[in-house]
Short mmCIF file of C-alpha atoms in Angstrom, two decimals:
data_model
loop_
_atom_site.label_atom_id
_atom_site.label_comp_id
_atom_site.label_asym_id
_atom_site.label_seq_id
_atom_site.Cartn_x
_atom_site.Cartn_y
_atom_site.Cartn_z
CA ASP Q 1 -70.51 43.07 87.75
CA GLY Q 2 -69.28 39.75 89.13
CA GLY Q 3 -66.44 38.12 87.31
CA ILE Q 4 -62.80 37.21 87.03
CA THR Q 5 -60.08 39.64 86.07
CA GLN Q 6 -56.64 38.77 84.85
CA SER Q 7 -53.88 41.23 84.24
CA PRO Q 8 -52.12 42.08 82.12
CA LYS Q 9 -53.63 40.77 78.88
CA TYR Q 10 -50.22 40.59 77.18
CA LEU Q 11 -46.93 40.08 78.98
CA PHE Q 12 -43.42 39.94 77.61
CA ARG Q 13 -40.40 38.71 79.54
CA LYS Q 14 -36.83 37.77 78.97
CA GLU Q 15 -35.74 34.20 79.49
CA GLY Q 16 -34.53 33.56 83.03
CA GLN Q 17 -36.90 36.00 84.70
CA ASN Q 18 -39.72 35.02 87.00
CA VAL Q 19 -43.09 36.56 86.19
CA THR Q 20 -46.32 36.70 88.19
CA LEU Q 21 -49.76 36.60 86.58
CA SER Q 22 -52.64 38.12 88.47
CA CYS Q 23 -56.08 36.58 88.95
CA GLU Q 24 -58.88 38.16 91.00
CA GLN Q 25 -62.50 37.06 91.35
CA ASN Q 26 -65.52 38.64 93.04
CA LEU Q 27 -67.88 35.70 92.57
CA ASN Q 28 -67.35 34.52 96.16
CA HIS Q 29 -66.11 31.19 94.86
CA ASP Q 30 -63.99 29.01 97.08
CA ALA Q 31 -62.21 27.10 94.31
CA MET Q 32 -59.78 28.64 91.84
CA TYR Q 33 -57.74 27.16 89.01
CA TRP Q 34 -54.91 27.95 86.62
CA TYR Q 35 -54.74 26.46 83.13
CA ARG Q 36 -52.27 26.67 80.33
CA GLN Q 37 -53.34 26.61 76.68
CA ASP Q 38 -50.97 26.04 73.77
CA PRO Q 39 -51.96 26.51 70.11
CA GLY Q 40 -54.31 23.78 68.91
CA GLN Q 41 -54.44 22.22 72.35
CA GLY Q 42 -56.99 21.92 75.05
CA LEU Q 43 -56.52 23.37 78.48
CA ARG Q 44 -54.10 21.73 80.89
CA LEU Q 45 -54.38 22.22 84.63
CA ILE Q 46 -51.40 23.79 86.39
CA TYR Q 47 -52.62 24.32 89.96
CA TYR Q 48 -55.89 24.52 91.80
CA SER Q 49 -57.03 25.69 95.21
CA GLN Q 50 -60.16 24.65 97.06
CA ILE Q 51 -59.72 27.00 99.97
CA VAL Q 52 -57.55 29.81 101.26
CA ASN Q 53 -54.01 28.79 102.21
CA ASP Q 54 -54.31 25.46 100.43
CA PHE Q 55 -53.53 24.45 96.86
CA GLN Q 56 -52.76 21.33 94.86
CA LYS Q 57 -50.61 20.55 91.85
CA GLY Q 58 -52.34 19.83 88.58
CA ASP Q 59 -51.02 17.92 85.61
CA ILE Q 60 -48.22 20.32 84.65
CA ALA Q 61 -47.13 22.09 87.86
CA GLU Q 62 -43.38 21.90 87.27
CA GLY Q 63 -41.84 25.34 86.90
CA TYR Q 64 -44.86 27.14 88.37
CA SER Q 65 -45.83 28.29 91.84
CA VAL Q 66 -48.99 29.77 93.37
CA SER Q 67 -50.28 31.29 96.57
CA ARG Q 68 -53.77 31.66 98.00
CA GLU Q 69 -53.65 34.19 100.82
CA LYS Q 70 -57.07 35.64 100.08
CA LYS Q 71 -60.26 34.05 98.80
CA GLU Q 72 -60.44 36.53 95.92
CA SER Q 73 -56.89 36.17 94.67
CA PHE Q 74 -54.85 33.32 93.18
CA PRO Q 75 -51.63 34.61 91.55
CA LEU Q 76 -49.47 32.35 89.42
CA THR Q 77 -45.70 32.71 89.18
CA VAL Q 78 -43.98 31.34 86.13
CA THR Q 79 -40.43 30.65 87.26
CA SER Q 80 -37.25 30.46 85.24
CA ALA Q 81 -37.41 26.68 85.75
CA GLN Q 82 -40.36 26.43 83.37
CA LYS Q 83 -38.72 25.27 80.15
CA ASN Q 84 -41.33 26.48 77.71
CA PRO Q 85 -43.32 29.28 79.36
CA THR Q 86 -44.71 31.00 76.26
CA ALA Q 87 -48.44 30.22 76.29
CA PHE Q 88 -51.92 31.54 77.00
CA TYR Q 89 -52.79 31.32 80.70
CA LEU Q 90 -56.35 31.15 81.93
CA CYS Q 91 -57.62 31.50 85.46
CA ALA Q 92 -60.97 30.09 86.55
CA SER Q 93 -63.13 29.79 89.63
CA SER Q 94 -66.08 27.72 90.75
CA ILE Q 95 -68.22 26.76 93.69
CA ASP Q 96 -66.14 24.33 95.70
CA PRO Q 97 -66.84 20.93 94.17
CA GLY Q 98 -66.46 18.96 97.37
CA ALA Q 99 -66.70 15.22 97.12
CA GLY Q 100 -68.97 13.71 94.49
CA GLU Q 101 -70.07 16.95 92.88
CA PHE Q 102 -68.66 19.25 90.26
CA TYR Q 103 -69.76 22.68 89.14
CA GLU Q 104 -69.01 24.72 86.10
CA GLN Q 105 -65.92 26.87 86.14
CA TYR Q 106 -65.98 30.50 85.11
CA PHE Q 107 -62.98 31.85 83.28
CA GLY Q 108 -61.10 35.10 83.12
CA PRO Q 109 -60.01 36.75 79.84
CA GLY Q 110 -56.53 35.20 80.00
CA THR Q 111 -52.95 36.45 79.86
CA ARG Q 112 -50.81 35.79 76.83
CA LEU Q 113 -47.22 35.37 78.00
CA THR Q 114 -44.31 35.58 75.60
CA VAL Q 115 -40.81 34.76 76.79
CA THR Q 116 -37.85 35.45 74.53
CA ALA R 1 -58.22 7.89 84.02
CA GLN R 2 -60.43 10.35 82.19
CA LYS R 3 -60.24 11.25 78.54
CA VAL R 4 -62.18 13.47 76.15
CA THR R 5 -61.88 13.15 72.39
CA GLN R 6 -63.03 15.76 69.92
CA ALA R 7 -62.13 14.16 66.62
CA GLN R 8 -63.11 17.15 64.50
CA THR R 9 -60.23 19.62 64.53
CA GLU R 10 -61.91 22.19 62.31
CA ILE R 11 -65.32 22.53 60.69
CA SER R 12 -66.30 25.10 58.08
CA VAL R 13 -69.93 25.85 57.26
CA VAL R 14 -71.90 28.55 55.55
CA GLU R 15 -74.29 30.66 57.56
CA LYS R 16 -77.68 29.06 58.25
CA GLU R 17 -76.32 25.54 57.98
CA ASP R 18 -76.77 23.21 60.92
CA VAL R 19 -73.58 21.81 62.42
CA THR R 20 -72.85 19.09 64.97
CA LEU R 21 -69.71 18.99 67.09
CA ASP R 22 -68.78 15.55 68.37
CA CYS R 23 -67.52 14.66 71.82
CA VAL R 24 -66.61 11.20 73.06
CA TYR R 25 -65.51 10.65 76.63
CA GLU R 26 -63.95 7.88 78.71
CA THR R 27 -64.33 7.33 82.42
CA ARG R 28 -64.78 4.38 84.76
CA ASP R 29 -66.87 6.36 87.18
CA THR R 30 -70.64 6.03 87.18
CA THR R 31 -71.08 9.59 88.39
CA TYR R 32 -69.60 12.24 86.17
CA TYR R 33 -70.27 15.65 84.67
CA LEU R 34 -69.95 16.85 81.12
CA PHE R 35 -69.50 20.41 79.94
CA TRP R 36 -69.28 22.45 76.78
CA TYR R 37 -67.41 25.73 76.55
CA LYS R 38 -67.07 28.26 73.76
CA GLN R 39 -63.82 30.16 73.18
CA PRO R 40 -64.31 33.12 70.82
CA PRO R 41 -61.28 34.86 69.27
CA SER R 42 -61.01 37.09 72.35
CA GLY R 43 -59.80 34.03 74.26
CA GLU R 44 -62.10 33.89 77.25
CA LEU R 45 -63.92 30.59 77.73
CA VAL R 46 -67.68 30.89 77.99
CA PHE R 47 -69.64 28.22 79.83
CA LEU R 48 -72.49 26.73 77.77
CA ILE R 49 -73.83 23.67 79.57
CA ARG R 50 -73.29 21.26 82.45
CA ARG R 51 -74.84 17.80 82.43
CA ASN R 52 -74.57 15.02 84.99
CA SER R 53 -74.43 11.35 84.11
CA PHE R 54 -77.84 10.59 85.55
CA ASP R 55 -79.67 13.02 83.34
CA GLU R 56 -79.85 11.67 79.80
CA GLN R 57 -82.50 14.03 78.58
CA ASN R 58 -81.46 16.06 75.58
CA GLU R 59 -81.42 19.78 76.11
CA ILE R 60 -82.25 22.67 73.85
CA SER R 61 -81.38 26.29 74.42
CA GLY R 62 -82.34 28.51 71.54
CA ARG R 63 -80.29 27.43 68.52
CA TYR R 64 -78.15 25.15 70.67
CA SER R 65 -78.96 21.55 71.51
CA TRP R 66 -77.08 18.74 73.19
CA ASN R 67 -77.45 15.01 72.68
CA PHE R 68 -76.16 12.89 75.58
CA GLN R 69 -75.90 9.16 74.89
CA LYS R 70 -74.42 7.03 77.64
CA SER R 71 -74.46 3.93 75.47
CA THR R 72 -71.92 5.46 73.11
CA SER R 73 -70.21 7.72 75.70
CA SER R 74 -70.99 10.75 73.60
CA PHE R 75 -72.17 14.26 74.33
CA ASN R 76 -72.65 15.98 70.98
CA PHE R 77 -73.48 19.63 70.43
CA THR R 78 -75.60 20.91 67.56
CA ILE R 79 -75.96 24.49 66.42
CA THR R 80 -79.03 25.05 64.28
CA ALA R 81 -79.02 27.77 61.63
CA SER R 82 -75.43 28.77 62.35
CA GLN R 83 -74.39 32.41 62.39
CA VAL R 84 -71.06 34.15 61.87
CA VAL R 85 -70.97 34.94 65.60
CA ASP R 86 -70.86 31.21 66.30
CA SER R 87 -67.31 31.11 64.93
CA ALA R 88 -65.15 29.99 67.83
CA VAL R 89 -63.32 27.04 69.30
CA TYR R 90 -65.63 24.74 71.23
CA PHE R 91 -64.37 22.53 74.03
CA CYS R 92 -65.99 19.51 75.58
CA ALA R 93 -64.87 18.68 79.12
CA LEU R 94 -65.39 15.94 81.70
CA SER R 95 -65.19 15.68 85.45
CA ALA R 96 -65.57 12.38 87.26
CA PRO R 97 -65.51 13.10 91.00
CA GLY R 98 -65.89 9.48 92.02
CA SER R 99 -65.48 9.32 95.75
CA GLY R 100 -63.08 12.20 95.98
CA TYR R 101 -62.07 15.51 94.53
CA SER R 102 -61.83 15.78 90.81
CA THR R 103 -60.76 18.29 88.22
CA LEU R 104 -61.82 19.07 84.68
CA THR R 105 -60.38 17.23 81.67
CA PHE R 106 -60.71 19.08 78.37
CA GLY R 107 -60.76 17.80 74.82
CA LYS R 108 -58.51 19.53 72.31
CA GLY R 109 -61.35 21.55 70.90
CA THR R 110 -63.11 21.96 67.56
CA MET R 111 -62.67 25.18 65.64
CA LEU R 112 -65.90 26.21 63.96
CA LEU R 113 -65.73 28.70 61.09
CA VAL R 114 -69.03 30.09 59.90
CA SER R 115 -68.80 32.13 56.73
CA PRO R 116 -71.43 34.57 55.45
#
């Protein structure tokens, strides 16, 4: 079945440690996205990538880093510089919007990160 | 700038009641896209509908219907004869590509609780 996988579902880390969240898709989508969701809040965009080896900062990129070495994969690293990393992280993918168009994004099951 | 407002934080209904979730958006672009997503307790966002700004026809899909009104910048979602399985957080989202690349702006969501 086509879809997006994120692992692990729950992740616990000590403050000061970097942690990498996995996101893999087999939908053959060019565009991929990372969002952060806090309780009672909507989704906020961290990073997005339209194509392999290229990515752009979203609204809240500080303290995060990404890579896009393969079309299928878009891992997110939460660095120790992120001041409040505990949150629910969602990865998504879509057909590349291009200019003037926008397609629905499909989401993975999410990773709930707790940093203590 | 783009903005999506979902004024209803939480709605509680009894099964079989009809319920309408409100969404008001702001954008200066004439071409834009509106979306609704459902987030059940499992956390994964499920795509429900995509609508572009040039298509003002209302849409019905089973018990779901959407009312798009450009004059009031609203894109409301109605569930007819609600069921317990409809309990979830529902997000309205907007993308306004304009002449360049755009991303998705989410509202803060409306939590719908349907009791038996």
